[in-house]
Coordinates of C-alpha atoms (C1' of nucleotides) and ligand atoms in Angstrom, one line a residue:
Chain A
X1 CA 25.7 20.5 0.2
X2 CA 22.2 20.5 0.6
X3 CA 20.4 17.3 1.4
X4 CA 19.1 15.6 -1.6
X5 CA 15.1 15.4 -1.8
X6 CA 13.5 12.0 -1.6
X7 CA 11.9 12.1 -5.0
X8 CA 15.2 12.8 -6.1
X9 CA 16.7 9.9 -4.3
X10 CA 13.5 7.8 -5.8
X11 CA 14.1 9.0 -9.1
X12 CA 18.0 8.4 -8.9
X13 CA 17.4 4.7 -8.1
X14 CA 14.9 4.3 -11.3
X15 CA 17.9 6.1 -13.3
X16 CA 20.3 3.5 -11.9
X17 CA 18.4 0.4 -12.8
X18 CA 17.9 2.0 -16.3
X19 CA 21.9 2.8 -16.7
X20 CA 22.3 -0.9 -15.8
X21 CA 19.7 -2.2 -18.4
X22 CA 21.3 0.1 -20.9
X23 CA 24.8 -0.8 -20.0
X24 CA 24.0 -4.4 -20.4
X25 CA 23.0 -3.6 -24.1
X26 CA 26.2 -2.0 -24.7
X27 CA 25.0 1.6 -25.0
X28 CA 27.8 4.1 -24.1
X29 CA 26.0 7.6 -23.9
X30 CA 22.4 9.1 -23.2
X31 CA 20.9 12.5 -22.7
X32 CA 18.4 13.8 -20.0
X33 CA 15.6 13.8 -22.7
X34 CA 16.0 10.3 -23.1
X35 CA 16.2 9.3 -19.4
X36 CA 13.4 11.6 -18.9
X37 CA 11.4 9.8 -21.7
X38 CA 12.0 6.5 -20.2
X39 CA 11.1 7.4 -17.0
X40 CA 7.7 9.5 -17.8
X41 CA 9.7 12.4 -16.3
X42 CA 10.7 16.0 -17.9
X43 CA 14.0 16.0 -18.8
X44 CA 14.5 19.3 -16.8
X45 CA 13.7 17.4 -13.7
X46 CA 16.2 14.8 -14.5
X47 CA 18.9 17.6 -15.0
X48 CA 18.1 18.9 -11.9
X49 CA 18.1 16.0 -10.1
X50 CA 21.7 15.0 -11.4
X51 CA 22.8 18.4 -10.1
X52 CA 22.8 16.6 -6.6
X53 CA 25.8 14.6 -7.7
X54 CA 28.1 17.4 -8.8
X55 CA 29.1 17.7 -12.5
X56 CA 28.3 14.8 -14.4
X57 CA 27.3 15.1 -17.9
X58 CA 29.0 16.8 -20.8
X59 CA 27.2 20.0 -22.5
X60 CA 26.2 19.2 -25.9
X61 CA 26.4 15.4 -25.8
X62 CA 25.2 14.2 -22.7
X63 CA 26.1 11.5 -20.2
X64 CA 28.7 8.6 -20.3
X65 CA 26.6 5.7 -18.7
X66 CA 29.2 4.2 -17.0
X67 CA 30.5 7.4 -15.4
X68 CA 27.1 8.6 -14.4
X69 CA 26.3 5.0 -12.8
X70 CA 29.3 5.3 -10.7
X71 CA 28.5 8.7 -9.4
X72 CA 25.1 7.7 -8.3
X73 CA 26.6 4.5 -6.7
X74 CA 29.3 6.9 -5.1
X75 CA 26.4 8.8 -3.7
X76 CA 23.7 6.7 -2.8
X77 CA 25.9 4.1 -1.7
X78 CA 25.9 1.1 -4.1
X79 CA 29.6 0.8 -3.7
X80 CA 29.3 -2.3 -2.1
X81 CA 27.0 -5.3 -1.7
X82 CA 24.4 -5.2 1.0
X83 CA 22.9 -8.2 2.9
X84 CA 19.6 -9.0 2.9
X85 CA 17.2 -11.5 4.6
X86 CA 13.5 -12.8 3.7
X87 CA 11.1 -13.8 6.1
X88 CA 8.2 -16.0 5.2
X89 CA 9.3 -18.5 2.8
X90 CA 5.4 -19.6 1.2
X91 CA 4.5 -19.2 -2.4
X92 CA 5.5 -15.4 -2.8
X93 CA 8.8 -15.8 -0.8
X94 CA 10.1 -18.7 -2.8
X95 CA 9.0 -17.0 -6.1
X96 CA 11.0 -14.2 -5.6
X97 CA 13.9 -16.0 -4.5
X98 CA 13.9 -18.0 -7.1
X99 CA 14.6 -14.8 -9.2
X100 CA 18.5 -14.9 -9.7
X101 CA 18.1 -11.0 -10.0
X102 CA 18.4 -10.8 -6.2
X103 CA 21.9 -12.7 -6.1
X104 CA 23.7 -10.8 -9.0
X105 CA 23.2 -6.8 -8.1
X106 CA 23.7 -4.8 -5.4
X107 CA 22.1 -6.9 -2.8
X108 CA 22.7 -10.5 -1.2
X109 CA 19.7 -12.2 0.2
X110 CA 22.1 -14.5 2.8
X111 CA 19.2 -15.9 5.1
X112 CA 15.8 -16.9 5.2
X113 CA 13.2 -17.3 8.3
X114 CA 10.1 -19.1 8.6
X115 CA 7.9 -20.5 11.7
X116 CA 7.3 -23.5 9.6
X117 CA 10.2 -26.0 10.3
X118 CA 8.8 -28.6 7.8
X119 CA 8.7 -26.0 5.3
X120 CA 12.4 -25.3 5.8
X121 CA 13.6 -29.0 5.1
X122 CA 11.6 -29.5 2.1
X123 CA 12.9 -26.3 0.2
X124 CA 15.5 -26.5 -2.1
X125 CA 17.3 -23.1 -1.8
X126 CA 20.8 -22.8 -1.0
X127 CA 20.9 -20.3 1.6
X128 CA 20.6 -21.1 5.4
X129 CA 17.0 -21.0 6.8
X130 CA 16.2 -20.6 10.4
X131 CA 13.2 -20.6 12.6
X132 CA 11.6 -17.1 13.3
X133 CA 13.0 -16.9 17.0
X134 CA 16.4 -16.6 15.6
X135 CA 15.8 -13.5 13.9
X136 CA 17.4 -11.0 16.3
X137 CA 20.7 -13.0 17.0
X138 CA 21.0 -14.0 13.2
X139 CA 20.8 -10.6 11.8
X140 CA 23.0 -9.2 14.4
X141 CA 25.8 -11.8 14.0
X142 CA 25.5 -11.3 9.9
X143 CA 25.3 -7.8 9.9
X144 CA 22.0 -8.1 7.8
X145 CA 20.9 -4.6 6.9
X146 CA 17.7 -5.2 4.9
X147 CA 14.8 -7.5 5.1
X148 CA 11.7 -8.8 2.8
X149 CA 8.8 -9.6 4.5
X150 CA 6.5 -12.0 2.7
X151 CA 4.4 -13.5 5.5
X152 CA 0.7 -13.0 6.9
X153 CA -0.2 -9.7 7.6
X154 CA -1.1 -10.3 11.3
X155 CA 2.4 -11.4 12.0
X156 CA 4.3 -8.6 10.0
X157 CA 4.5 -6.1 13.1
X158 CA 6.0 -8.6 15.6
X159 CA 8.5 -9.8 13.1
X160 CA 9.4 -6.1 12.2
X161 CA 10.2 -5.7 15.8
X162 CA 12.4 -8.7 16.2
X163 CA 14.2 -7.3 13.0
X164 CA 14.6 -4.3 14.5
X165 CA 15.8 -5.7 17.9
X166 CA 18.7 -7.1 15.5
X167 CA 19.8 -4.0 14.1
X168 CA 18.0 -4.1 10.8
X169 CA 18.2 -0.8 9.1
X170 CA 15.3 -1.0 6.4
X171 CA 12.5 -3.2 5.9
X172 CA 10.6 -3.7 2.3
X173 CA 7.1 -5.0 3.4
X174 CA 5.2 -7.3 1.1
X175 CA 2.4 -8.1 3.6
X176 CA -0.9 -6.6 3.4
X177 CA -0.6 -4.3 6.2
X178 CA 0.7 -0.9 6.7
X179 CA 3.8 -1.1 8.8
X180 CA 5.2 2.0 10.4
X181 CA 8.5 2.5 11.8
X182 CA 8.3 2.3 15.7
X183 CA 11.8 3.7 15.7
X184 CA 13.1 6.7 13.3
X185 CA 16.3 4.8 12.4
X186 CA 14.6 2.3 10.7
X187 CA 12.9 3.0 7.2
X188 CA 10.0 0.8 5.7
X189 CA 8.4 0.9 2.7
X190 CA 5.2 -0.9 2.1
X191 CA 4.6 -2.6 -1.1
X192 CA 0.7 -3.7 -1.9
X193 CA -0.5 -4.4 -5.2
X194 CA -4.4 -3.7 -4.1
X195 CA -3.2 -0.2 -2.7
X196 CA -1.8 0.3 -6.4
X197 CA -4.9 -0.8 -8.0
X198 CA -6.7 1.7 -5.8
X199 CA -4.4 4.3 -6.5
X200 CA -4.8 3.8 -10.2
X201 CA -8.5 3.5 -10.4
X202 CA -8.6 6.6 -8.1
X203 CA -6.6 8.6 -10.7
X204 CA -8.8 7.6 -13.6
X205 CA -11.8 8.1 -11.7
X206 CA -10.7 11.5 -10.6
X207 CA -9.8 12.6 -14.2
X208 CA -13.1 11.5 -15.3
X209 CA -15.2 13.5 -12.8
X210 CA -13.1 16.5 -13.7
X211 CA -13.7 16.1 -17.2
X212 CA -17.6 15.5 -16.6
X213 CA -17.5 18.8 -14.5
X214 CA -15.8 20.7 -17.1
X215 CA -18.1 19.3 -20.2
Chain B
X1 CA -13.1 22.3 -5.4
X2 CA -9.3 22.1 -6.0
X3 CA -7.9 19.0 -7.4
X4 CA -6.8 16.4 -4.6
X5 CA -3.0 16.0 -4.8
X6 CA -1.4 12.9 -5.6
X7 CA 0.2 12.5 -2.3
X8 CA -3.1 12.7 -0.7
X9 CA -4.8 10.2 -3.1
X10 CA -1.8 7.8 -2.2
X11 CA -2.4 8.1 1.5
X12 CA -6.3 8.3 1.1
X13 CA -6.0 4.6 -0.5
X14 CA -3.6 3.5 2.5
X15 CA -6.3 5.1 5.1
X16 CA -9.1 3.2 3.2
X17 CA -7.0 0.0 3.8
X18 CA -6.6 0.4 7.4
X19 CA -10.4 1.2 7.7
X20 CA -11.1 -1.9 6.3
X21 CA -8.9 -3.8 8.6
X22 CA -10.3 -2.1 11.4
X23 CA -13.9 -2.6 10.7
X24 CA -13.0 -6.1 10.2
X25 CA -12.0 -6.3 13.7
X26 CA -15.2 -4.6 14.9
X27 CA -13.9 -1.2 15.9
X28 CA -16.2 1.8 15.1
X29 CA -14.2 5.1 15.7
X30 CA -10.8 6.5 15.3
X31 CA -9.0 9.5 15.5
X32 CA -6.8 11.4 13.1
X33 CA -4.1 10.8 15.5
X34 CA -4.3 7.0 15.6
X35 CA -4.6 6.9 11.6
X36 CA -1.2 9.0 11.5
X37 CA 0.4 6.9 13.8
X38 CA -0.6 3.8 12.0
X39 CA 0.6 5.3 9.0
X40 CA 3.8 6.8 10.0
X41 CA 2.4 10.6 9.2
X42 CA 1.5 13.5 11.2
X43 CA -1.9 13.8 12.4
X44 CA -2.0 17.4 10.8
X45 CA -1.3 15.7 7.5
X46 CA -4.0 13.5 7.9
X47 CA -6.7 15.9 8.9
X48 CA -5.6 17.9 5.9
X49 CA -6.1 15.2 3.5
X50 CA -9.6 14.3 4.8
X51 CA -10.6 17.8 4.0
X52 CA -10.6 17.0 0.1
X53 CA -13.6 14.6 1.1
X54 CA -16.0 17.4 2.8
X55 CA -17.0 17.3 6.4
X56 CA -15.9 13.8 7.6
X57 CA -15.1 13.6 11.3
X58 CA -16.7 14.8 14.5
X59 CA -14.9 17.5 16.4
X60 CA -14.0 16.1 19.9
X61 CA -14.7 12.5 19.2
X62 CA -12.8 11.5 15.6
X63 CA -14.2 9.5 12.6
X64 CA -16.8 7.1 12.4
X65 CA -15.3 4.4 10.5
X66 CA -18.0 3.1 8.4
X67 CA -18.9 6.4 7.3
X68 CA -15.1 7.5 6.4
X69 CA -14.8 4.6 4.2
X70 CA -18.0 5.1 2.2
X71 CA -17.1 8.7 1.8
X72 CA -13.4 7.7 0.5
X73 CA -14.9 5.2 -1.5
X74 CA -17.5 7.8 -2.9
X75 CA -14.6 10.3 -4.0
X76 CA -11.9 8.0 -5.3
X77 CA -14.5 5.8 -7.1
X78 CA -14.2 2.3 -5.2
X79 CA -18.1 2.2 -5.1
X80 CA -18.1 -0.7 -7.6
X81 CA -15.7 -3.7 -8.2
X82 CA -13.3 -3.1 -10.9
X83 CA -12.1 -5.6 -13.4
X84 CA -8.3 -6.4 -13.8
X85 CA -6.1 -9.3 -15.5
X86 CA -2.9 -10.4 -15.2
X87 CA -0.5 -11.3 -17.8
X88 CA 2.5 -13.8 -17.3
X89 CA 1.3 -16.9 -15.1
X90 CA 5.1 -17.9 -13.9
X91 CA 5.8 -18.6 -10.2
X92 CA 5.2 -14.8 -9.3
X93 CA 1.7 -14.7 -11.1
X94 CA 0.5 -17.8 -9.8
X95 CA 1.7 -17.1 -6.2
X96 CA -0.2 -13.8 -6.3
X97 CA -3.4 -15.4 -8.0
X98 CA -3.5 -17.7 -5.1
X99 CA -4.2 -15.1 -2.8
X100 CA -7.9 -14.8 -2.4
X101 CA -7.6 -11.2 -1.3
X102 CA -7.6 -10.5 -4.9
X103 CA -11.2 -11.6 -5.4
X104 CA -12.8 -10.3 -2.3
X105 CA -12.0 -6.6 -2.2
X106 CA -12.4 -3.9 -4.8
X107 CA -11.0 -5.9 -7.6
X108 CA -11.7 -9.0 -9.7
X109 CA -9.2 -10.8 -11.5
X110 CA -11.4 -12.1 -14.4
X111 CA -8.8 -13.3 -17.0
X112 CA -5.0 -14.5 -17.3
X113 CA -2.9 -14.4 -20.2
X114 CA 0.5 -16.3 -21.2
X115 CA 2.3 -17.0 -24.3
X116 CA 2.9 -20.6 -23.1
X117 CA 0.0 -22.6 -23.9
X118 CA 1.3 -25.6 -22.1
X119 CA 1.5 -23.6 -19.0
X120 CA -2.0 -22.4 -19.4
X121 CA -3.8 -26.1 -19.4
X122 CA -1.7 -27.2 -16.6
X123 CA -2.6 -24.5 -14.2
X124 CA -5.4 -25.2 -11.8
X125 CA -7.0 -21.7 -11.3
X126 CA -10.6 -20.9 -12.1
X127 CA -10.4 -17.8 -14.4
X128 CA -10.2 -18.0 -18.2
X129 CA -6.7 -18.0 -19.6
X130 CA -5.8 -16.5 -23.0
X131 CA -2.9 -16.5 -25.4
X132 CA -1.3 -13.3 -25.4
X133 CA -2.3 -12.1 -29.0
X134 CA -5.9 -12.3 -27.6
X135 CA -5.2 -9.6 -25.4
X136 CA -6.8 -6.4 -27.0
X137 CA -9.8 -8.3 -27.9
X138 CA -10.9 -9.9 -24.5
X139 CA -9.7 -6.5 -22.9
X140 CA -11.8 -4.8 -24.8
X141 CA -14.9 -7.3 -25.0
X142 CA -14.5 -7.7 -21.2
X143 CA -14.2 -4.2 -20.4
X144 CA -11.3 -4.7 -18.2
X145 CA -9.8 -1.7 -16.7
X146 CA -6.6 -2.9 -15.1
X147 CA -3.7 -5.2 -15.4
X148 CA -1.2 -6.8 -13.5
X149 CA 2.1 -7.3 -15.3
X150 CA 4.4 -10.6 -13.9
X151 CA 6.3 -11.5 -16.9
X152 CA 10.0 -11.0 -18.0
X153 CA 11.2 -7.3 -18.7
X154 CA 12.0 -7.8 -22.2
X155 CA 8.2 -8.4 -22.9
X156 CA 6.6 -5.9 -21.0
X157 CA 6.9 -2.7 -23.3
X158 CA 5.3 -4.9 -25.8
X159 CA 2.4 -6.3 -24.0
X160 CA 1.7 -2.9 -22.7
X161 CA 1.1 -1.7 -26.0
X162 CA -1.6 -4.4 -26.4
X163 CA -3.3 -3.6 -23.3
X164 CA -3.6 0.0 -24.2
X165 CA -4.7 -0.8 -27.6
X166 CA -7.6 -2.8 -25.9
X167 CA -8.4 0.3 -23.9
X168 CA -7.0 -0.6 -20.3
X169 CA -6.8 2.4 -18.1
X170 CA -4.0 1.3 -15.5
X171 CA -1.2 -1.0 -15.5
X172 CA 0.8 -2.3 -12.7
X173 CA 4.1 -3.3 -13.7
X174 CA 6.0 -6.0 -11.7
X175 CA 8.4 -7.0 -14.3
X176 CA 12.1 -5.3 -13.6
X177 CA 12.0 -2.7 -16.2
X178 CA 10.5 1.2 -15.9
X179 CA 7.6 1.0 -18.0
X180 CA 6.2 4.4 -19.1
X181 CA 3.0 5.3 -20.5
X182 CA 3.3 6.3 -24.3
X183 CA -0.1 7.6 -23.8
X184 CA -1.4 10.3 -21.5
X185 CA -4.7 8.3 -20.9
X186 CA -3.0 5.0 -19.1
X187 CA -1.6 5.4 -15.9
X188 CA 1.4 3.3 -15.1
X189 CA 2.9 2.4 -11.7
X190 CA 6.1 0.0 -11.4
X191 CA 6.7 -1.9 -8.4
X192 CA 10.5 -3.1 -8.0
X193 CA 11.7 -4.7 -5.1
X194 CA 15.3 -4.0 -6.0
X195 CA 14.6 -0.4 -6.5
X196 CA 12.9 -0.4 -3.2
X197 CA 16.2 -1.8 -1.4
X198 CA 18.1 0.7 -3.5
X199 CA 16.0 3.4 -2.0
X200 CA 16.1 2.3 1.5
X201 CA 19.9 1.7 1.5
X202 CA 20.4 5.2 0.0
X203 CA 18.5 7.0 2.7
X204 CA 20.3 5.0 5.7
X205 CA 23.5 5.8 3.6
X206 CA 22.9 9.2 3.2
X207 CA 21.8 9.6 6.6
X208 CA 25.1 8.4 8.0
X209 CA 27.1 10.6 5.7
X210 CA 25.0 13.8 7.1
X211 CA 25.7 12.5 10.5
X212 CA 29.5 12.0 9.6
X213 CA 29.7 15.7 8.4
X214 CA 27.8 16.8 11.1
X215 CA 30.3 15.3 13.7
Chain C
dC1 C1' 37.5 26.8 -39.6
dA2 C1' 32.9 28.3 -39.3
dT3 C1' 28.3 27.3 -38.6
dT4 C1' 24.8 24.5 -36.7
dA5 C1' 22.4 21.7 -34.0
dA6 C1' 22.3 19.3 -29.4
dT7 C1' 22.5 19.6 -24.7
dA8 C1' 23.9 20.2 -19.5
dG9 C1' 24.1 23.1 -16.1
dT10 C1' 21.5 26.5 -13.0
dG11 C1' 19.6 30.7 -10.3
dA12 C1' 14.9 32.3 -10.4
dA13 C1' 10.0 31.8 -10.3
dA14 C1' 6.3 29.2 -10.0
dT15 C1' 3.8 25.7 -7.8
dA16 C1' 2.9 22.0 -4.7
dA17 C1' 2.4 20.0 -0.3
dT18 C1' 3.2 20.3 4.7
dT19 C1' 3.2 22.0 9.0
dC20 C1' 1.1 24.9 12.4
dA21 C1' -1.5 27.5 15.7
dC22 C1' -5.8 27.6 17.6
dA23 C1' -10.8 28.8 17.3
dA24 C1' -14.7 26.1 17.5
dT25 C1' -17.0 22.1 18.7
dG26 C1' -17.9 17.9 20.9
dT27 C1' -17.6 13.9 24.7
dC28 C1' -17.3 12.2 29.1
dA29 C1' -17.0 12.1 34.1
dT30 C1' -19.1 14.0 37.7
Chain D
dA1 C1' -25.2 21.3 34.2
dT2 C1' -20.5 22.0 34.3
dG3 C1' -15.7 21.8 33.7
dA4 C1' -12.0 19.2 31.8
dC5 C1' -10.4 17.1 28.1
dA6 C1' -9.8 15.6 23.6
dT7 C1' -10.5 16.3 18.8
dT8 C1' -11.4 18.5 14.3
dG9 C1' -11.3 21.8 10.6
dT10 C1' -8.7 25.6 8.5
dG11 C1' -6.4 29.5 6.7
dA12 C1' -1.9 31.2 6.9
dA13 C1' 3.2 30.5 7.1
dT14 C1' 6.4 27.6 5.8
dT15 C1' 8.8 24.3 3.4
dA16 C1' 9.8 21.4 -0.5
dT17 C1' 9.6 20.3 -5.2
dT18 C1' 9.1 21.2 -10.1
dT19 C1' 9.4 23.9 -14.1
dC20 C1' 11.3 27.9 -16.5
dA21 C1' 14.3 30.5 -19.2
dC22 C1' 18.7 31.1 -20.9
dT23 C1' 24.0 30.6 -21.1
dA24 C1' 27.6 28.3 -22.2
dT25 C1' 29.8 24.2 -24.1
dT26 C1' 30.4 20.5 -27.0
dA27 C1' 29.9 17.8 -31.1
dA28 C1' 28.9 17.1 -35.8
dT29 C1' 29.1 18.8 -40.7
dG30 C1' 30.8 20.9 -44.7
Ligands
NAD301 N1 1.6 -7.0 -0.5 C1 1.3 -7.4 -1.9 O1 0.6 -7.0 -2.9 C2 0.5 -8.8 -1.9 C3 0.3 -9.6 -3.0 C4 0.3 -11.2 -2.8 C5 0.2 -11.5 -1.6 N2 0.7 -10.9 -0.6 C6 0.8 -11.2 0.9 O2 2.4 -12.0 1.1 C7 1.9 -12.9 2.1 C8 2.4 -14.1 1.6 O3 1.8 -14.7 0.3 P1 1.9 -16.2 0.1 O4 1.1 -16.4 -0.7 O5 3.3 -16.6 0.1 O6 1.3 -17.4 1.4 P2 2.0 -18.6 1.9 O7 0.8 -18.7 3.2 O8 2.2 -19.4 0.8 O9 3.0 -18.3 3.0 C9 3.3 -17.5 4.1 C10 4.5 -18.1 4.8 O10 4.9 -17.4 5.9 C11 5.3 -18.8 6.7 N3 4.7 -17.7 8.5 C12 3.5 -17.8 8.9 N4 3.7 -16.9 10.0 C13 5.0 -16.7 10.1 C14 5.7 -15.9 11.2 N5 5.2 -15.3 12.0 N6 7.1 -15.8 11.1 C15 7.5 -16.3 9.8 N7 7.1 -16.8 8.9 C16 5.6 -17.0 8.9 C17 4.4 -19.7 6.6 O11 4.8 -20.7 7.3 C18 4.4 -19.8 4.9 O12 5.5 -20.2 4.6 C19 0.6 -13.0 2.5 O13 0.4 -12.3 3.6 C20 -0.1 -12.4 1.5 O14 -1.4 -11.6 1.9 C21 0.8 -9.4 -0.5
NAD302 N1 9.5 -6.3 -9.5 C1 10.2 -7.2 -8.5 O1 10.1 -6.6 -7.6 C2 10.2 -8.5 -9.1 C3 10.3 -9.5 -8.0 C4 10.5 -10.6 -8.4 C5 10.3 -11.0 -10.0 N2 10.1 -10.1 -10.7 C6 9.9 -10.3 -12.0 O2 8.6 -10.9 -12.2 C7 8.5 -11.7 -13.4 C8 8.0 -13.2 -13.4 O3 8.7 -13.6 -12.3 P1 8.6 -15.2 -12.5 O4 9.3 -16.0 -11.3 O5 7.3 -15.6 -12.5 O6 9.0 -16.0 -13.6 P2 8.6 -17.0 -14.5 O7 9.9 -17.5 -15.5 O8 8.1 -18.1 -13.7 O9 7.3 -16.6 -15.4 C9 7.0 -15.9 -16.4 C10 5.9 -16.1 -17.1 O10 5.7 -15.4 -18.1 C11 5.2 -16.0 -19.3 N3 5.9 -15.2 -20.4 C12 6.9 -15.0 -21.1 N4 6.7 -14.1 -22.1 C13 5.6 -13.8 -22.2 C14 4.8 -12.8 -23.0 N5 5.3 -12.2 -23.9 N6 3.6 -12.7 -22.7 C15 3.0 -13.2 -21.5 N7 3.5 -14.1 -20.7 C16 4.9 -14.3 -21.1 C17 6.1 -17.2 -19.1 O11 5.2 -18.1 -20.1 C18 5.8 -17.4 -17.8 O12 4.6 -18.3 -17.4 C19 10.1 -11.7 -14.1 O13 10.1 -10.8 -14.9 C20 10.8 -11.3 -12.5 O14 12.1 -10.6 -13.0 C21 10.0 -8.8 -10.4

DNA sequence: CATTAATAGTGAAATAATTCACAATGTCAT
DNA sequence: ATGACATTGTGAATTATTTCACTATTAATG
C-alpha cells in the first residue's frame, strides 16, 4: 500500500472534525459531495483521499458517518487519547486551556510549564504546573507526545530543545518565530496569525494584479 | 510571467517574517542555505521560490535582507498596511488583541465586534467596538479587508456572511468549524489547534506503521 | 420489478511542485 | 591579480497531487 500524501492526511483530519460535528448533530450519512462542499474541495479529491482507507462508502448512497470516522481513526492513529502539554501560561495559554475542547476529544493536556513561578501559584487550572527546567524529565516520565508552545518567540527554540530531549514527538508552535526541527524525528507546525493575514492579502493582491494585466 | 504557486506564496510569507526578524537584529545578508535551514526546507526550493520575484540575489554572496524584503513586499502587496477587524472578544480575542504585534507590522486592527454589549463596555482596549449587526456597514465604511474570527463555532458561518456582505476580502477563522467560502472572491483560512495535533499525531503514527512493516 | 437518479471507486491523464545538476558569477584572502 | 571557495539562477528531470471520465453499484420510486 502506498504512503498517504500529506495533503491527504491534512484533509482527512478536517474530514474527521466534520464527522464529529455531524455525528453530534445526529446525522448518519453523507456524500463525498457534501464533504467537498463543506471543506471547499472538489468531491473527486475527497473520494480519492478516502481510497487510502480502503473500502469506505456505499455506491449510490454515500458514507456512513460512524463507520467512516472509525476508519479514519484507525488509519491515522486516533484510537487512543494522546498526552499533551502546554508551555507558557500567559494570556494566550490560559485562554486556550480554558476551552474544554482540549480535554474532551483525542487529546489530554496533562501538564503545564512556565518560568514564572508566581504565575503558577495564582492560576486556577486543575492540571499540574511545573517550572521550565523540569520539562525533559516530566515529558519523559509522563510519556507526553505533543506540546503546544504559547510563549515569547525568543525562548521558543530553547524550549523546543528541552521538549525534544524529553522525547516529544510533535510540537505546535504558536510563538511568532518559525521553529524548525533540528531532528527529523520530531514534527513541528507553526501557527502564526500574522502570516495567515499575509498569505490572504498576497492571494487577493496577486489575483488583482492578474485581473489588471488581463484587462 | 507565470502565476506564483500557492506553496511558494506561503513560504514567501514565512521568509518575509524571517527577514523582518533578522533585520531587527541588524543582520544585512543571508544565503538561500540559511533561509532553508531556518524554515526546514531545501535551499533549492528557496532559490526556486525567489525566482518568481525576478532577480534577487547576488551570485556568490547571497541576498541582501533589506532588498529582498522590499521585493517580496512589492510582489505580494505588503507595501501598505491593511485594515483588519476582530469578531468575538472573549478570552481568545482579547488575548490576541493584547499583543502589540498586531498594530506594528503590516496590519492594523481598527475595529472589534461582539454580540455581548456588556462585554464591550468593560473592555479596556483602544479600538472602537461595535455590536455584531453593524458588521456589514462598518466593514464597508472603513474599507476593512481582513477579519479574525474568535467566536463560538455555531455562529461563525453567519458572521462570515455578514463580513462578506460588507465586502471583506479575507477571513482567518479561529473558531472550531471548517468555514468554506460561499463566494470565490473571499479567501478563508481555518486555524485549529486540535486539527494540528491530529495532523502531527497522524504523521508519527504513520511513520511508525511504516517502520513496523519494513522491519 | 423495472426504471431512474445518485453516488462511490479507480486507472489514466493532466497539472503542479520539488529536486537536481551545473554553469556562471561573485567574494575573499593572500 | 589569482586561486579557492561560496552561492545564485535555471532548464530539465523527477516526483507528487489533482482532476477527469467512466463503470458499477445501490437506493428510491411508481
Ligand atoms: N502566532 C500567533 O498568531 C500569535 C498570536 C498572538 C500571540 N502570539 C504569541 O504568543 C505568545 C504568548 O502571548 P501571551 O499574550 O500569552 O503573552 P504573555 O506575556 O501573557 O505570556 C507569556 C508567558 O510565557 C511565560 N514565559 C516566558 N518565558 C518563558 C520560558 N522561557 N519558558 C516558559 N514560559 C515562559 C511567561 O511567564 C508568561 O506566562 C507571545 O509570544 C505572542 O507573541 C502568537
Ligand atoms: N481554533 C482553535 O485552535 C481554538 C483554540 C481555542 C479556542 N478556540 C475557539 O475560539 C472561540 C473563542 O474562545 P474563547 O475562549 O475566547 O471563548 P469566550 O466564550 O471567552 O469568547 C467568545 C466571545 O464571542 C462572543 N460571541 C458569541 N456569539 C457571538 C456572535 N454571534 N457574534 C460575535 N461575537 C459573539 C461572546 O460574547 C464572547 O465575547 C471558541 O469558539 C473556541 O472554541 C479555537
